[in-house]
Structures are given as structure tokens and as C-alpha cells.
Amino acid sequence: MGVTALKICVCIKQVPDSWAEKKLTAADNTLDRAAADRVVNELDEYAVEEALKIVEAGEGEVTILSVGPVEAADSIRKAISMGAHAGIHIVDDAIHGSDAVATSLVISEALKNRDFDLIIFGSESTDARMSVVPAMVAARLNLPQMTFAKKVEVSAGALTIQRQTETGYDEVKSSLPAVVSVVEKINEPRYPSFKNIMAAKKAPLETLSLADLGVAASSVGQANAWSAVSAFADRPAKPAGTKVVDDGNGAAQLEEFLVTAKFI
Amino acid sequence: MSDVLVLIEQTKGEVKKVSLELLAMAAKVGSPVAVVLGPGADSTSGLLGEHGAKKVYVDSNEIYVNQIVVPTVTALTSVINELKPVAVLVPSSADSKEVAGRLALTCNSGVITDASDISADLSVTQNIFGGATIVTSKVTTGTPIITVRPNSIAPVTGGATAEVIALAVTHESGSTSVTNRVAVAKSGRPDLSEAAIVVSGGRGVASEDGFKNLIEPLADLLGAAVGASRAATDAGWYPHQFQVGQTGKTVSPQLYLASGISGAIQHRAGMQTSKTVVVVNKDPEAPIFDLADFGVVGDLNEVLPDLTARIKARK
Ligand SMILES: Cc1cc2nc3c(=O)[nH]c(=O)nc-3n(C[C@H](O)[C@H](O)[C@H](O)COP(=O)(O)OP(=O)(O)OC[C@H]3O[C@@H](n4cnc5c(N)ncnc54)[C@H](O)[C@@H]3O)c2cc1C
Ligand SMILES: Nc1ncnc2c1ncn2[C@@H]1O[C@H](COP(=O)(O)O)[C@@H](O)[C@H]1O
């Protein structure tokens, strides 16, 4: 590859464990973060892995960036323990309840003067599930948007990805720097080694507020979001269906159900 | 009546069903105006008019398929500035969600993704947390930009001839270029996210041959699309394009038939809103049974061939 000293930033989000039951808080219709364990968004682990693979193939440094509450620092260190070098944590009470528009603003303002060669995202946060933050950051920083990559190749000053599509994939080229998001088929995220877990405890973590970034509190947070949740309810429980144990008759019973329901 | 802009998804003139659904959704809140871009766009206005579009903005420029997302955003922004619609609807596909995100920035507007319904006052219904919670929300700033899930509404026909307007858009030189397109998943079956019936297999199907011999024949008899769990796509038994769930497709068919799938929360996230769910699983405790209208506790190697033979015999 012959690429030297790449500077890569990986944006990760701390989310409630996707295996746990997620809930909204009645007080302000935002995610009840206390109701479940907080973890690194699983889909962002693929982004961290890809960044590490790229620098390991040549030379470089991986920085983890996250916008989130005080506890998000744990997730940044967790990501660093996979083998990254440093972290940036943007934390400010005013950010609570921000929409994607505001989150992308905060991320972009934090990144704009840092000349990273690559900024890598996961394809989706498992709680918000919007898949829009990477595209918005690319737009705000005016960088090539190289999203939904299932393969990434970096060569001197250029980037090629396989962009996953509905029917297969597109090969796409751009220059560097660029914004990339990766899908979960791209790699197998590693487990942190003991050595890296210890190193992550001491890794440099830069903690920044909105004031440090020069972002006005009036452009973020729930009160300034451009969309709002007005109500929520549990999906009505489905009445219990029929369950039969196959004793040689299972297919016949299933056939009968499909006929009654007019599927056949 | 106020205009509602709809981004039409099409390939070489073949319009995706979700686009026609969006025209029906748009008609609920205003007067549907279609924007159709890329090679083949100029052959679609008849169909779009028939499905309720009053006006169709057309640009067949290759640029829309040769660059990622940005040219589409530029085109939509110019129509929004000219027409000042009350809302913009785009399909909830990966590409179009990214279009929606960037459009929110160029138009200073809020964006809501994955709507399943929109009411006359433009409040939006979403199923979140894998369908477990139903949320009502509203865009409060700018022109609401809303992405709508496939199968949320039935297309409506009986419309008239649409007024066709050629779009003239100036594009900046782009920063991405698509150099090759590879289709790995081609089948004569209906499109997974649009199919009325989905026959899905998981780890219990046990092999690539299992999909060929047990899942596909049943799907073909039912005119269904084939789906798969992540365990099955990760194992290489079926292509990723057919994965259902959080990191695959979200489907909402009339009938979802899940065999050898346990029903992990990430799988349910992609199929929980199916109208009818049928399950074949040998483990009576598998969580997927909680969603089942009809479940068979049994070995899919016995139940599926028997079922397939029975349906065949009826025809
Ligand atoms: C971030 C993230 C994203 C994910 N995204 C997705 C996604 O998009 N889609 C998805 O599906 N998963 C996804 N997963 C994975 C998910 O958690 C599960 O691991 C996966 O869905 C399991 O697939 P399965 O049900 O086929 O396999 P298993 O959980 O192993 O279940 C197999 C089932 O088959 C049954 N079985 C076995 N043999 C037979 C037989 N002969 N006859 C009948 N039944 C049999 C068993 O009883 C069992 O219930 C994701 C996970 C993470 C962490
Ligand atoms: N608060 C955040 N801090 C850092 N990165 C984020 C944050 N929210 C989202 N992202 C990134 O954007 C991707 C897509 O998120 P979303 O648009 O919310 O689905 C995630 O996979 C992360 O890489």
C-alpha cells in the first residue's frame, strides 16, 4: 500500500445495549439511558476495526471521537482498548436531546481544523437508527461522502470503496480526506488485549465543551431540535397465536392456517 | 392544494413500488409532485400520473448514478426552492435516507426517518426499538423532510396525465465517482422490501443447500421473496442483500414465514411489523414464537418439504 502516517478519526456513539429492552422517559420523550447498560454502538466497532487495520498496514494514528454524556468516556476508552491511540470527548449538558442536525454540527465543528485523512463512522446507531449523521458530517465539512462501505482501500491520496447497494455493490473512488461509513460485513472486530486495556486507561482523552468548540448552546439540545416527539406508546401486545407441536401433522395444520388466512 | 414533493426511486425507467406508495401517502396531505432523476427518468411520467402525481420533474442526467447522493440533493433543493412544498417524502432506503439527511442541511429543515404513516397535520408515526414502541413526532423547523418505509400504504391508481417539467440543474463538480456497478443478487423473485410474502431461513436451515432445497421452492410456490437471518448470511448460505433485521432490510409483508430463526431482537427489528407471522422452529422456547400468529414446534427438514408438497398438490 505504501501509505504512511495516516491520521484517522473514528466517530462512535454510546448506546443502550441493543440486547436490552429500550424505553423512552415519560418526562421528556428522550431515550431512557439509565434503563439499560451503556455500550459502544456495536456497528461502530467495525469502524474502529477498519481504522486499526488501515494504520496497521502502514503507519498512522487512530483517534476515537464521541459526543455524549459524562459516561460516554467509558465507551471511548473501551474503543481505545481495541488499539486506538487517543480520544476526544465532547460533553455538555446543553447537548442532551439533540437531533441529528445538531449532533452532526457538533462533530463537524470538533473535526474541522484537525486535518484527519479519514473520518470513519458506523453505518447506523442502534438506538436512533437514522443512518444520516455520516452524510451530514460529509456535507458540513465539504468532504467526499464514501458511505456504506463493505470494503475500503487506501492508496497514496486516494480512496476506493465497495459501497453496498440493494442489489450488490458499487465501486466508488474519491480523494482524501474523506468521510467513510462501514457496514457490518466489512471485518470482524477484535477483542481488546490485556496490554491495550491497560494502555487505554492512560491514553490521552481530550474533553471539550460547546464553548471550547465555539458552538452556541442555542443550536443544540432538545429545545432547539428541528423535530420533536409529541407522544409515544407501547405497541399493543399481539394476541397469542396458535402453537402446535409437530407429530407428523404440523405441515397439514400449517397448510390449513394458510388456507384460512387466504395465503394459498 | 399545497404541493408535497416525492422523490421517485427508479432504475432505467423501472419505478420501485415504494415510490408509488409515497405518491399515495403524499395525496393524504396535499398534491403529489414527483421528482424523478437518472437514466430512464423520462419514461416514467405516465405511470407516475396514473398513480396520482400532478406534476413530474424529470432529469435523465447520468450524474445521478455516477456520484453518491449529492446530485440528487442538489436537484431536490432546486425544486424545493422553486415550489415551496409543505413536505418532502423520500423512501426509507439507505441511499434516500442519506439524501434526506443532507437535504435537511441545505433546506434548514428537520428530518424524520422511517415513518409508517403521516397525518393531515404532518405529524408522523414511527415504530421504534424494533417495533416495540410507537412514536408520534413532528418536524418543527423548515419544510418537513420525511423518509417513509416500504409497505406503509397501498399505491392508488386512477390518476390523470401529469404535467411534465424538465429540470435544469447546475451541478458542482463532484467529489465521488462510481466506477463500476456489481449486481450479486439477482433472482426472478419479488424485491425483498416490497414483497407481500417473505419466506425466511436462519441458522436452523443449516447450509446453502438448505436454502436451495427447502426455502427457495416454498418461496417460489407462494410467489414470495426469500429472506435470511444474519446467522445465515454470515455463514455464507445466502447473500447479505437478503438479510432481514437491524443491519439488513426492514420488511413489513402480509405474511412472514420464519424457519430455523430464533428471533433475536436485531432480527425482530426488521420484521416485527409484518401483518401475519408464521414460525417453524424445533425449540418451543424460541422467542420468535412470541410474534407468531401460527407456530409449528418441529423440525424444518420435515415440516417444510411436506408443506411445499401440499401446496403444490393444491395447484
Ligand atoms: C449490531 C448487531 C446487528 C445485528 N443485525 C442483525 C440483522 O440485521 N438480522 C439478523 O437476523 N440478526 C442480526 N444480528 C444477529 C442476531 O443477534 C442473531 O445472532 C441472529 O439473528 C441469529 O440468527 P438465527 O436466528 O438464524 O440463529 P440462532 O439464534 O442460532 O437460531 C437458530 C434457530 O433455529 C432453530 N433450529 C435449529 N435447527 C432446526 C431445525 N432442524 N428445525 C427447526 N428449527 C431449527 C433453533 O431452535 C434456533 O431457534 C445482529 C447482531 C448485532 C450485535
Ligand atoms: N453522538 C455521537 N458521537 C459520535 N458519533 C456519532 C454520534 N451519533 C452518531 N454517530 C456516528 O454516526 C453513525 C450513524 O448514526 P445515526 O445517523 O444516528 O444512525 C454512528 O454509527 C456513529 O459512527
XYZ file of C-alpha atoms and ligand atoms in Angstrom:
655
model
C 0.000 0.000 0.000
C 2.828 2.357 0.751
C 0.700 4.769 2.726
C 2.456 6.433 5.618
C 1.266 8.176 8.754
C -2.462 8.354 8.144
C -4.495 10.267 10.680
C -7.836 8.573 11.206
C -10.734 9.630 13.385
C -13.468 7.130 14.275
C -16.801 8.521 15.495
C -18.529 6.271 17.969
C -21.758 6.602 19.894
C -22.525 5.232 23.326
C -25.907 3.498 23.183
C -28.056 1.313 25.407
C -27.208 -2.356 24.946
C -29.247 -3.491 21.964
C -29.981 -6.787 23.705
C -31.760 -4.942 26.487
C -35.287 -3.613 26.422
C -35.137 0.069 25.377
C -37.529 2.657 26.778
C -38.355 6.338 26.409
C -38.621 8.546 29.513
C -42.090 9.928 30.130
C -40.597 13.202 31.416
C -39.224 14.444 28.090
C -39.730 11.670 25.493
C -35.987 11.069 25.157
C -34.162 7.787 25.440
C -34.048 6.400 28.999
C -30.313 5.790 29.133
C -30.441 4.524 32.715
C -32.767 1.650 31.762
C -30.061 -0.383 30.033
C -26.302 -0.930 30.134
C -24.360 1.581 28.098
C -22.146 0.103 25.402
C -20.237 1.189 22.306
C -22.716 1.068 19.404
C -21.901 -2.421 18.040
C -21.859 -1.123 14.483
C -19.145 1.392 15.391
C -16.807 -1.423 16.454
C -16.481 -2.304 12.755
C -15.394 1.290 12.118
C -12.740 1.082 14.844
C -11.513 -2.278 13.499
C -11.266 -0.936 9.945
C -9.296 2.107 11.104
C -6.882 -0.114 13.030
C -6.419 -2.415 10.034
C -5.633 0.551 7.793
C -2.968 2.015 10.091
C -1.509 -1.420 10.821
C -0.998 -1.954 7.082
C 1.132 1.189 7.018
C 1.600 3.802 9.658
C -0.680 6.156 11.467
C -2.815 7.040 14.430
C -6.417 6.369 15.310
C -8.395 8.838 17.415
C -11.813 7.996 18.835
C -14.406 10.801 18.969
C -17.727 10.720 20.734
C -20.415 13.237 21.583
C -22.264 12.160 24.682
C -22.810 12.389 28.421
C -20.035 12.024 31.026
C -20.413 8.219 30.959
C -19.534 8.141 27.239
C -15.884 8.473 28.318
C -16.063 4.779 29.288
C -17.077 3.858 25.757
C -14.272 5.967 24.296
C -11.754 4.112 26.483
C -13.383 0.809 25.514
C -12.862 1.675 21.843
C -9.301 2.847 22.524
C -8.625 -0.508 24.210
C -9.086 -2.195 20.824
C -5.792 -0.486 19.893
C -6.552 3.180 19.174
C -4.270 5.940 20.365
C -6.277 8.887 21.706
C -9.781 10.128 22.364
C -11.888 13.253 22.021
C -14.973 13.511 24.199
C -17.465 16.292 23.620
C -19.652 16.626 26.657
C -22.032 19.419 27.601
C -25.369 19.343 29.413
C -26.836 21.501 26.667
C -26.359 18.656 24.146
C -28.959 16.376 25.801
C -31.804 15.562 23.408
C -30.038 16.852 20.277
C -31.281 15.725 16.858
C -29.043 14.503 14.031
C -28.760 18.030 12.649
C -27.203 19.250 15.915
C -25.096 16.127 16.523
C -23.579 16.465 13.060
C -22.864 20.138 13.757
C -21.004 19.368 16.989
C -18.985 16.551 15.356
C -18.104 18.747 12.361
C -17.028 21.707 14.488
C -14.791 19.400 16.508
C -13.216 17.968 13.356
C -12.897 20.948 11.071
C -9.385 22.128 11.957
C -7.787 18.807 12.781
C -6.854 17.578 9.290
C -7.698 13.907 9.592
C -7.181 11.925 6.378
C -10.142 9.686 7.072
C -13.166 10.047 9.304
C -14.842 6.677 9.762
C -18.368 6.054 11.065
C -20.558 3.052 11.728
C -23.460 2.622 9.332
C -26.121 3.309 11.931
C -26.590 3.898 15.630
C -28.587 1.041 17.102
C -30.784 3.411 19.117
C -31.536 6.300 16.759
C -31.279 4.137 13.616
C -31.227 7.099 11.261
C -28.092 6.460 9.215
C -27.800 10.151 8.464
C -25.019 11.507 10.678
C -22.118 10.438 8.384
C -23.760 12.028 5.306
C -24.462 15.207 7.272
C -20.882 15.459 8.530
C -19.579 14.946 4.973
C -21.871 17.750 3.799
C -20.851 20.119 6.593
C -17.110 19.524 6.109
C -17.481 19.517 2.319
C -15.643 16.187 2.067
C -16.351 13.215 -0.232
C -19.144 11.046 1.183
C -17.977 7.430 0.891
C -20.666 5.647 2.880
C -21.902 2.056 3.403
C -18.504 0.588 2.557
C -18.111 -3.173 2.694
C -14.507 -2.813 1.557
C -12.081 0.091 1.936
C -8.766 0.563 0.106
C -6.457 3.472 0.788
C -3.591 4.302 -1.544
C -1.484 7.426 -1.844
C -4.027 10.249 -1.615
C -6.885 8.150 -2.977
C -9.683 6.045 -1.613
C -11.682 3.224 -3.205
C -14.653 1.589 -1.545
C -17.242 -1.037 -2.346
C -20.487 0.694 -1.464
C -23.167 -1.803 -0.506
C -26.343 -1.369 -2.588
C -29.766 -3.022 -2.698
C -28.605 -5.420 -5.409
C -24.876 -5.773 -4.824
C -22.241 -3.089 -4.617
C -20.820 -0.087 -6.440
C -17.116 0.605 -6.711
C -16.564 4.249 -5.808
C -13.440 6.411 -5.852
C -12.572 9.673 -4.155
C -9.610 11.664 -2.971
C -8.521 12.007 0.657
C -9.518 13.351 3.111
C -12.921 11.682 3.073
C -15.833 10.625 5.248
C -16.446 6.873 5.294
C -19.106 4.710 6.906
C -18.721 0.942 7.075
C -21.250 -1.901 7.150
C -21.006 -4.904 9.402
C -19.816 -7.295 6.682
C -16.503 -5.471 6.331
C -14.494 -7.183 9.087
C -14.572 -8.989 12.413
C -13.889 -6.562 15.300
C -11.092 -7.746 17.583
C -11.266 -8.225 21.322
C -9.064 -5.832 23.306
C -5.825 -7.386 24.503
C -4.868 -7.089 28.173
C -1.978 -4.829 27.196
C -4.252 -2.492 25.276
C -6.831 -2.415 28.057
C -4.108 -1.199 30.412
C -2.820 1.293 27.843
C -6.335 2.656 27.254
C -6.601 3.637 30.909
C -3.730 6.052 30.383
C -4.468 7.141 26.816
C -4.850 10.905 26.359
C -8.508 11.966 26.393
C -9.356 15.479 25.340
C -12.601 16.678 26.925
C -14.291 19.577 25.175
C -17.392 21.644 25.889
C -19.581 23.537 23.419
C -17.778 26.726 24.421
C -14.434 25.111 23.522
C -15.831 24.388 20.058
C -17.459 27.786 19.681
C -20.882 26.192 19.209
C -23.802 28.154 20.662
C -25.936 26.248 23.151
C -28.949 27.614 21.256
C -28.114 25.454 18.215
C -28.190 22.123 20.063
C -30.292 20.251 22.586
C -33.848 19.087 22.723
C -35.428 22.573 22.889
C -33.658 23.562 19.663
C -34.177 20.332 17.733
C -35.863 20.705 14.344
C -38.211 17.837 15.075
C -39.978 16.778 18.262
C -41.655 13.716 19.695
C -45.147 14.532 20.940
C -46.296 11.128 22.195
C -45.279 7.510 22.466
C -46.917 4.240 23.423
C -46.031 0.584 23.631
C -47.095 -1.349 20.593
C -50.302 -3.149 21.586
C -49.409 -6.716 22.545
C -50.300 -9.185 19.858
C -52.899 -11.717 20.969
C -51.179 -15.059 21.479
C -51.200 -17.117 18.309
C -51.753 -20.822 17.813
C -48.813 -23.108 18.561
C -48.843 -26.747 17.568
C -46.273 -29.446 18.193
C -45.465 -31.398 15.054
C -46.399 -35.044 15.416
C -46.366 -35.634 11.693
C -49.339 -33.331 11.249
C -47.559 -29.970 11.576
C -47.390 -29.209 7.870
C -51.058 -30.097 7.379
C -52.065 -27.793 10.238
C -49.882 -25.011 8.847
C -51.424 -25.535 5.415
C -54.878 -25.209 6.920
C -53.898 -21.935 8.636
C -52.533 -20.524 5.365
C -55.714 -21.536 3.526
C -57.993 -19.975 6.156
C -55.916 -16.783 6.062
C -56.219 -16.887 2.234
C -52.482 -17.019 1.532
C -52.970 -20.156 -0.544
C -53.773 22.408 -2.584
C -50.233 22.543 -1.270
C -47.570 20.597 -3.071
C -45.913 17.576 -1.487
C -42.653 16.563 -3.123
C -41.931 12.860 -3.629
C -38.515 11.506 -4.601
C -39.090 8.626 -7.019
C -36.640 5.709 -6.955
C -36.176 4.103 -10.364
C -33.570 2.195 -12.338
C -33.536 2.590 -16.125
C -37.206 3.532 -16.150
C -38.313 0.774 -13.801
C -40.071 2.523 -10.918
C -39.841 0.947 -7.466
C -43.168 0.124 -5.855
C -42.296 2.166 -2.759
C -42.276 5.307 -4.942
C -45.907 4.695 -5.923
C -46.764 4.125 -2.252
C -45.204 7.502 -1.448
C -47.426 9.197 -4.049
C -50.437 7.725 -2.210
C -49.025 8.935 1.129
C -48.416 12.404 -0.365
C -52.028 12.559 -1.588
C -53.155 12.227 2.037
C -51.524 15.542 2.919
C -51.505 17.553 -0.305
C -50.949 17.490 -4.052
C -48.254 14.955 -5.055
C -45.367 16.273 -7.145
C -42.833 13.681 -8.311
C -39.114 14.264 -8.843
C -37.531 11.533 -10.939
C -33.818 11.500 -11.688
C -31.264 9.489 -13.636
C -31.242 7.490 -16.883
C -34.744 6.257 -17.693
C -36.463 9.062 -15.766
C -38.113 10.423 -18.922
C -40.122 7.242 -19.485
C -41.878 7.228 -16.106
C -44.276 10.191 -16.147
C -47.245 8.191 -17.486
C -47.040 5.689 -14.646
C -46.485 8.414 -12.044
C -49.502 10.420 -13.291
C -51.627 7.285 -13.203
C -50.571 6.878 -9.549
C -51.535 10.388 -8.547
C -48.619 12.689 -9.400
C -49.980 16.059 -10.577
C -46.591 17.263 -11.776
C -43.438 15.351 -12.619
C -39.998 16.981 -12.586
C -37.673 14.968 -14.805
C -33.909 14.898 -15.325
C -32.327 11.882 -17.068
C -28.758 13.039 -16.459
C -26.241 10.223 -15.777
C -24.733 12.238 -12.953
C -27.359 10.899 -10.524
C -26.000 7.380 -10.789
C -22.350 8.275 -11.289
C -21.945 10.127 -7.997
C -23.106 9.350 -4.486
C -26.200 11.169 -3.177
C -25.045 14.775 -3.719
C -26.525 15.424 -7.218
C -29.925 14.195 -6.020
C -29.750 16.610 -3.097
C -28.871 19.463 -5.463
C -31.841 18.667 -7.725
C -34.333 18.359 -4.873
C -33.079 21.569 -3.288
C -33.705 23.484 -6.504
C -37.268 22.136 -6.794
C -37.947 22.891 -3.119
C -36.733 26.466 -3.551
C -38.929 26.950 -6.606
C -42.080 25.176 -5.416
C -42.019 25.708 -1.626
C -43.780 22.395 -0.908
C -45.332 21.664 2.517
C -43.343 18.458 2.853
C -40.799 16.247 1.091
C -41.210 12.463 1.140
C -38.414 10.052 0.255
C -38.255 6.261 0.539
C -36.547 4.780 3.627
C -33.759 3.148 1.616
C -30.121 3.587 2.632
C -29.448 5.986 -0.265
C -32.556 8.069 0.143
C -32.135 8.392 3.915
C -28.739 9.952 3.209
C -30.408 12.249 0.678
C -32.878 13.246 3.401
C -30.065 13.961 5.866
C -28.193 16.278 3.518
C -31.415 17.907 2.335
C -32.179 18.821 5.948
C -28.970 20.866 5.950
C -29.412 22.550 2.557
C -33.033 23.471 3.374
C -32.598 24.225 7.093
C -35.304 21.713 7.835
C -35.919 18.972 10.345
C -35.843 15.363 9.199
C -37.747 12.316 10.459
C -36.780 8.847 9.253
C -38.726 5.593 8.870
C -42.276 6.906 9.060
C -45.053 4.344 8.784
C -47.804 6.955 8.496
C -48.284 10.702 8.049
C -51.464 12.515 9.045
C -53.051 15.611 7.535
C -51.341 17.904 10.068
C -47.987 16.360 9.029
C -47.460 14.534 12.297
C -45.614 11.319 11.696
C -45.969 7.805 13.129
C -42.793 5.758 13.627
C -42.263 2.275 15.041
C -39.029 2.414 17.035
C -36.993 -0.028 19.105
C -37.706 -2.753 16.596
C -41.407 -2.009 16.509
C -41.935 -2.257 20.287
C -42.765 1.437 20.703
C -44.978 3.640 18.552
C -43.956 7.294 18.441
C -45.735 10.369 17.119
C -43.435 13.198 16.084
C -43.375 16.311 14.000
C -40.852 18.456 12.179
C -40.877 21.867 13.857
C -38.452 23.811 11.645
C -38.430 24.321 7.894
C -40.004 22.033 5.278
C -40.624 18.628 6.868
C -38.392 16.004 5.261
C -39.767 12.559 5.954
C -38.492 9.140 4.915
C -41.269 6.554 4.597
C -40.939 2.789 4.967
C -41.990 0.476 2.143
C -45.387 -1.248 2.525
C -46.777 1.545 4.709
C -49.670 2.327 2.340
C -51.142 0.804 -0.824
C -50.499 2.586 -4.148
C -53.557 4.308 -5.625
C -54.331 4.268 -9.334
C -56.808 6.205 -11.462
C -54.849 9.453 -11.639
C -54.627 11.717 -14.669
C -51.853 12.763 -17.027
C -49.218 14.642 -15.070
C -47.688 17.915 -16.161
C -44.077 17.089 -17.090
C -41.407 19.660 -16.315
C -37.817 19.261 -17.475
C -35.432 20.033 -14.654
C -32.396 22.108 -15.429
C -29.926 21.787 -12.565
C -26.378 23.053 -12.386
C -24.184 20.567 -10.565
C -20.855 21.341 -8.979
C -18.011 19.036 -9.920
C -18.427 16.037 -7.678
C -16.034 14.520 -5.186
C -17.060 10.855 -5.632
C -17.224 8.771 -8.779
C -18.861 5.392 -9.258
C -16.505 3.387 -11.463
C -18.271 0.037 -11.542
C -21.618 -1.460 -10.569
C -21.775 -5.080 -9.465
C -25.059 -6.943 -9.013
C -24.513 -10.030 -6.916
C -28.068 -10.817 -6.010
C -30.310 -11.337 -9.000
C -33.375 -13.510 -8.895
C -36.759 -13.600 -10.557
C -38.372 -13.218 -7.129
C -40.095 -10.081 -5.861
C -37.990 -7.416 -4.204
C -37.468 -8.297 -0.527
C -38.507 -4.971 0.978
C -41.603 -4.784 -1.219
C -42.784 -8.408 -1.268
C -46.240 -9.361 0.048
C -44.871 -12.666 1.330
C -41.374 -13.354 2.698
C -40.089 -16.874 3.353
C -37.100 -16.582 5.659
C -34.482 -19.017 6.915
C -31.924 -18.918 9.704
C -29.195 -20.996 11.293
C -31.601 -23.928 11.509
C -31.595 -24.191 7.703
C -28.020 -25.366 8.222
C -26.487 -24.908 4.738
C -26.555 -23.227 1.342
C -28.273 -26.363 0.043
C -30.894 -25.985 2.750
C -31.844 -22.614 1.261
C -31.880 -24.090 -2.262
C -33.879 -27.183 -1.399
C -36.173 -26.083 1.430
C -36.611 -22.295 1.414
C -36.496 -21.301 -2.281
C -39.018 -23.895 -3.580
C -41.554 -22.856 -0.932
C -40.946 -19.176 -1.677
C -41.457 -19.751 -5.395
C -44.736 -21.605 -4.856
C -46.010 -18.691 -2.778
C -44.647 -16.026 -5.141
C -42.578 -14.838 -2.195
C -39.223 -13.190 -1.637
C -36.525 -15.088 0.270
C -35.121 -13.609 3.475
C -32.381 -14.740 5.848
C -31.148 -14.101 9.368
C -27.691 -12.708 9.959
C -26.517 -16.113 11.156
C -27.359 -17.462 7.686
C -25.791 -14.601 5.709
C -22.677 -14.571 7.914
C -22.270 -18.284 7.249
C -22.397 -17.542 3.518
C -25.512 -19.657 2.935
C -27.395 -16.731 1.399
C -26.239 -13.314 0.097
C -26.240 -10.383 2.506
C -28.703 -8.457 0.330
C -31.399 -10.762 1.672
C -30.653 -10.250 5.357
C -33.667 -9.147 7.384
C -33.139 -7.147 10.553
C -31.389 -4.226 12.124
C -28.450 -4.308 9.738
C -30.383 -5.812 6.855
C -33.697 -4.952 5.267
C -36.788 -3.909 7.154
C -39.765 -5.801 5.785
C -43.440 -5.415 6.508
C -45.144 -8.064 4.371
C -48.638 -9.537 4.656
C -47.020 -12.861 5.603
C -43.588 -13.568 7.115
C -42.693 -17.253 7.370
C -39.636 -17.764 9.622
C -37.960 -21.160 9.747
C -34.959 -22.011 11.911
C -34.780 -18.437 13.230
C -34.678 -17.856 16.992
C -35.977 -14.278 16.899
C -33.097 -12.237 18.340
C -34.035 -8.615 18.977
C -31.943 -7.490 15.984
C -33.838 -9.856 13.687
C -37.207 -8.797 15.065
C -36.258 -5.173 14.408
C -36.573 -5.951 10.698
C -39.821 -7.927 10.639
C -41.843 -7.094 13.722
C -44.400 -5.055 11.788
C -45.269 -7.947 9.440
C -49.056 -8.405 9.345
C -49.022 -12.188 9.849
C -46.091 -14.210 11.190
C -45.727 -17.969 10.819
C -42.914 -19.861 12.568
C -41.315 -23.262 12.204
C -38.761 -23.948 14.950
C -37.819 -27.055 16.883
C -37.271 -25.133 20.125
C -40.642 -24.371 21.769
C -38.931 -21.621 23.812
C -37.585 -19.694 20.808
C -38.568 -16.009 21.285
C -39.814 -15.784 17.689
C -42.910 -17.723 18.819
C -43.978 -14.592 20.769
C -44.659 -12.901 17.429
C -46.256 -15.898 15.741
C -49.873 -15.991 14.631
C -49.261 -19.641 13.890
C -46.266 -21.646 15.063
C -45.165 -25.199 14.484
C -42.762 -26.692 17.001
C -40.937 -29.116 14.794
C -38.002 -29.946 12.534
C -37.990 -27.740 9.450
C -36.410 -30.589 7.465
C -39.695 -32.430 7.832
C -42.268 -29.644 8.009
C -41.092 -27.557 5.041
C -40.898 -30.319 2.372
C -44.283 -31.626 3.499
C -45.807 -28.132 3.362
C -44.274 -27.487 -0.062
C -45.652 -30.777 -1.405
C -49.100 -29.977 -0.014
C -49.229 -26.534 -1.589
C -48.014 -27.996 -4.880
C -50.765 -30.614 -4.742
C -53.398 -27.892 -4.395
C -52.328 -26.165 -7.610
C -25.291 -4.921 15.904
C -25.960 -6.191 15.520
C -26.745 -6.219 14.385
C -27.415 -7.386 14.010
N -28.213 -7.352 12.897
C -28.932 -8.457 12.584
C -29.815 -8.460 11.450
O -29.934 -7.478 10.707
N -30.527 -9.575 11.186
C -30.431 -10.708 11.961
O -31.128 -11.693 11.655
N -29.584 -10.748 13.002
C -28.830 -9.656 13.327
N -27.950 -9.727 14.376
C -27.663 -11.055 14.967
C -28.682 -11.527 15.960
O -28.317 -11.060 17.231
C -28.710 -13.091 15.999
O -27.407 -13.558 16.257
C -29.212 -13.734 14.700
O -30.431 -13.124 14.304
C -29.408 -15.217 14.914
O -29.844 -15.844 13.736
P -30.710 -17.172 13.787
O -31.994 -16.890 14.489
O -30.790 -17.693 12.403
O -29.763 -18.150 14.609
P -29.930 -18.760 16.071
O -30.184 -17.702 17.073
O -28.789 -19.663 16.270
O -31.264 -19.589 15.979
C -31.417 -20.738 15.198
C -32.795 -21.298 15.491
O -33.043 -22.373 14.618
C -33.699 -23.411 15.322
N -33.406 -24.666 14.637
C -32.210 -25.281 14.507
N -32.330 -26.413 13.776
C -33.623 -26.510 13.435
C -34.377 -27.466 12.682
N -33.806 -28.521 12.122
N -35.699 -27.266 12.544
C -36.303 -26.187 13.115
N -35.644 -25.251 13.815
C -34.318 -25.409 13.977
C -33.155 -23.330 16.724
O -34.091 -23.862 17.642
C -32.962 -21.811 16.921
O -34.118 -21.222 17.494
C -27.264 -8.574 14.769
C -26.455 -8.541 15.905
C -25.814 -7.391 16.292
C -24.961 -7.396 17.517
N -23.179 11.194 19.491
C -22.348 10.700 18.584
N -20.999 10.794 18.745
C -20.139 10.297 17.817
N -20.543 9.659 16.703
C -21.863 9.531 16.487
C -22.841 10.038 17.396
N -24.071 9.746 16.896
C -23.875 9.086 15.737
N -22.562 8.938 15.480
C -21.940 8.248 14.319
O -22.847 8.265 13.225
C -23.194 6.937 12.827
C -24.626 6.887 12.330
O -25.519 7.280 13.358
P -27.076 7.584 13.073
O -27.152 8.568 11.974
O -27.575 8.111 14.396
O -27.722 6.261 12.717
C -22.892 6.073 14.044
O -22.630 4.731 13.651
C -21.657 6.785 14.616
O -20.487 6.415 13.897
